[in-house]
GROMACS .gro file of C-alpha atoms in nm:
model
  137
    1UNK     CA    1  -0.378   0.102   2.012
    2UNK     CA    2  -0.142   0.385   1.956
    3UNK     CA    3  -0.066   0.634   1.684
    4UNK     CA    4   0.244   0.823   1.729
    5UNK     CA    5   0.329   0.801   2.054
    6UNK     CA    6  -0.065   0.879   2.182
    7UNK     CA    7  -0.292   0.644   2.353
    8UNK     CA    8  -0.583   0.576   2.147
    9UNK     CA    9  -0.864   0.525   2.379
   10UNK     CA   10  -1.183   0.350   2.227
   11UNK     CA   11  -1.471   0.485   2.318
   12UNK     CA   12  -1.841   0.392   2.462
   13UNK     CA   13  -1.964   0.072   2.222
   14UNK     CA   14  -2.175   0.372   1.984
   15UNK     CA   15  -2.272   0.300   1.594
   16UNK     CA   16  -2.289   0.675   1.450
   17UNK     CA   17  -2.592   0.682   1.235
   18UNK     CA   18  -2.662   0.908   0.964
   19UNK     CA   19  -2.958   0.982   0.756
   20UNK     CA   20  -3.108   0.683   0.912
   21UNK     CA   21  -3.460   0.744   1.044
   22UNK     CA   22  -3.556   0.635   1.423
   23UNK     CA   23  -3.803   0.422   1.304
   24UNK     CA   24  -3.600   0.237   0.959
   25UNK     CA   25  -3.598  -0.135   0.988
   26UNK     CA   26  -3.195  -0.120   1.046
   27UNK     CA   27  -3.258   0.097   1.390
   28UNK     CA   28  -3.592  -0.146   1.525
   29UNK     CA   29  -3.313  -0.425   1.452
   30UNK     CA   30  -2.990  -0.324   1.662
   31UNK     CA   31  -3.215  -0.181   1.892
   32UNK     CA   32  -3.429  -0.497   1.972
   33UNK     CA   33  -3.201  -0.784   1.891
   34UNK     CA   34  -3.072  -0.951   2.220
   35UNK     CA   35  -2.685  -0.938   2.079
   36UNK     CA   36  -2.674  -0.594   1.995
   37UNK     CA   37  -2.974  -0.413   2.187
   38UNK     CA   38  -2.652  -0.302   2.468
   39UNK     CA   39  -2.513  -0.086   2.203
   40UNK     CA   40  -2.548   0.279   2.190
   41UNK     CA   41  -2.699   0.497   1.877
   42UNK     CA   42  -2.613   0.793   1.819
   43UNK     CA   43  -2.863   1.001   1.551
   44UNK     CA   44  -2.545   1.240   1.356
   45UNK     CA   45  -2.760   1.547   1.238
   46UNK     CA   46  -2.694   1.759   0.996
   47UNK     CA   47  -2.589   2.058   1.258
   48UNK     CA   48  -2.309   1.819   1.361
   49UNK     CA   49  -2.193   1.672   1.050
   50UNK     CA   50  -1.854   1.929   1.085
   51UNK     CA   51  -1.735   1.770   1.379
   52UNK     CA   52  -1.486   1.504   1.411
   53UNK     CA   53  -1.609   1.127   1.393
   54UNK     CA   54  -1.346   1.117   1.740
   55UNK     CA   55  -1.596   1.432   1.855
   56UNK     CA   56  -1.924   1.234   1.795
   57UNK     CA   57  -1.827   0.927   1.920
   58UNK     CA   58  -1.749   1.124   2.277
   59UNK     CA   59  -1.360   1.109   2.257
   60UNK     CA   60  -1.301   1.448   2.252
   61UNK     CA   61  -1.571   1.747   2.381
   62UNK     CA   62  -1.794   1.813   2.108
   63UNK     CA   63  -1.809   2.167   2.007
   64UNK     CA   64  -2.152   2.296   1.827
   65UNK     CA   65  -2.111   2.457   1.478
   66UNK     CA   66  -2.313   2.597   1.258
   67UNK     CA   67  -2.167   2.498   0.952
   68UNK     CA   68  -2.238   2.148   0.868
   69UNK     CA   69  -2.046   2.000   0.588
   70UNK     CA   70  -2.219   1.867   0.218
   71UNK     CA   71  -2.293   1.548   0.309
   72UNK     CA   72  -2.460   1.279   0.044
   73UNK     CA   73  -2.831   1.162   0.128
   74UNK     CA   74  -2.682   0.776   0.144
   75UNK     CA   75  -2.729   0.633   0.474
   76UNK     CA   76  -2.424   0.557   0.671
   77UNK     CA   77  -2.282   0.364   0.987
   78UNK     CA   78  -1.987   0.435   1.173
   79UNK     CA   79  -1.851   0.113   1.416
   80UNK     CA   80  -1.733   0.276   1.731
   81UNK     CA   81  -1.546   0.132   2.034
   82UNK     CA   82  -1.695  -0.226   1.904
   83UNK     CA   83  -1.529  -0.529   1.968
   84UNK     CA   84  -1.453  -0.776   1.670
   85UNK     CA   85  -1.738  -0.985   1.819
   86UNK     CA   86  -2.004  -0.672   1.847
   87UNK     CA   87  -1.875  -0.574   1.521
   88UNK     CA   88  -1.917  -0.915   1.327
   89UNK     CA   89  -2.282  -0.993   1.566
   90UNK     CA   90  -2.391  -0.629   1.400
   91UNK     CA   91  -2.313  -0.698   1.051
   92UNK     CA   92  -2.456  -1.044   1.079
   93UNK     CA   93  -2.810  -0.888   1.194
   94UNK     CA   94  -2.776  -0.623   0.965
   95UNK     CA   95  -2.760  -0.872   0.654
   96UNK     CA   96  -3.098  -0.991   0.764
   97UNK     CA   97  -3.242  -0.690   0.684
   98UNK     CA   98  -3.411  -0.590   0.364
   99UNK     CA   99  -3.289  -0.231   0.429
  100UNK     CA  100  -2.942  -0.151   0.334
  101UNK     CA  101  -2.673   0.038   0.391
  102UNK     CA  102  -2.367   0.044   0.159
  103UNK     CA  103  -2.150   0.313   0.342
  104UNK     CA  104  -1.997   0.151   0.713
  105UNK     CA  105  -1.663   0.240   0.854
  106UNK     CA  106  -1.497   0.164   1.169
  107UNK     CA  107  -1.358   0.451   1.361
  108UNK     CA  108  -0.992   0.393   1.410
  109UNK     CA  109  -0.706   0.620   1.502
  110UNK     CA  110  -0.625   0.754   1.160
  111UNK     CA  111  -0.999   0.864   1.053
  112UNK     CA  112  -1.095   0.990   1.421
  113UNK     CA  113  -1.018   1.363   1.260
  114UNK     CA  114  -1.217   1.299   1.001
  115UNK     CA  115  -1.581   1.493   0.958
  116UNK     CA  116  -1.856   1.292   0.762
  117UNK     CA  117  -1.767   1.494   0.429
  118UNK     CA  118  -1.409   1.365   0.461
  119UNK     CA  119  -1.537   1.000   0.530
  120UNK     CA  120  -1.852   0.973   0.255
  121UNK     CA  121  -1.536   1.120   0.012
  122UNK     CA  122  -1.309   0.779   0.105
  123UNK     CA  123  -1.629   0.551   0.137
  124UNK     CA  124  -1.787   0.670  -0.230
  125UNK     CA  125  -1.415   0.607  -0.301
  126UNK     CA  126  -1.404   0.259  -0.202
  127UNK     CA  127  -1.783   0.191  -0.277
  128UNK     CA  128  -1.692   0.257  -0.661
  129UNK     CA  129  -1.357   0.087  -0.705
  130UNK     CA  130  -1.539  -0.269  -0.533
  131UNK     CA  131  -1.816  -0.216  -0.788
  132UNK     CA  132  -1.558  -0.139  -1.087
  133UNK     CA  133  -1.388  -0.487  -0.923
  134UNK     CA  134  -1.729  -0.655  -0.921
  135UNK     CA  135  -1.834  -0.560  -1.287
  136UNK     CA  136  -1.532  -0.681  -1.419
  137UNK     CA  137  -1.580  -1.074  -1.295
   0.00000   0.00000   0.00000
């Protein structure tokens, strides 16, 4: 892919997970089913929540901050470096889980800058006009 004359280089297959325990049903899931158990996850804590999805998903040298950004409690999942198979294997063993999780992006050249405040922003964005859609059929 490129963005403006820059070479956007996917990264390591990695699902960024936030406010997802180690032991939820979603993690024992990716983790144990043959088609996605080759994936990487990567645990976002709240310490790193200011840095860049790009940063966290090893594009760019993560830098340690102090600051972490307000951040909702809703659990999230960030796609990273997936193929369109991975991606569409993933969300087809994540609907056979009883756990959800409402809030999943892909990482793509124009949200790589992005910290997890600036994503949940566009994702409670998006969440609420599809429900506003939904309610009104």
């Amino acid at each position: 892919m490129f963005l403006k004359g820059e070479i956007f280089v996917m990264p390591q297959p990695t699902i960024l997970l936030w406010n997802l325990p180690v032991f939820s049903e979603v993690v024992s899931t990716l983790s144990s089913h043959p088609n996605t158990q080759h994936l990487s996850l990567r645990f976002v804590s709240p310490q790193e929540s200011n840095q860049t999805l790009g940063q966290l998903a090893g594009l760019v040298d993560s830098k340690s901050t102090n600051d972490p950004c307000s951040c909702p409690s809703a659990p999230c999942m960030v796609f990273c470096g997936l193929s369109e198979e991975e991606l569409n294997t993933c969300l087809a063993v994540l609907r056979q889980c009883s756990q959800k999780v409402p809030l999943k992006a892909v990482l793509t050249p124009h949200n790589q800058n992005w910290n997890f405040s600036k994503l949940f922003a566009e994702l409670m964005e998006e969440h609420q006009y599809f429900q506003q859609q939904q309610n009104k059929n």
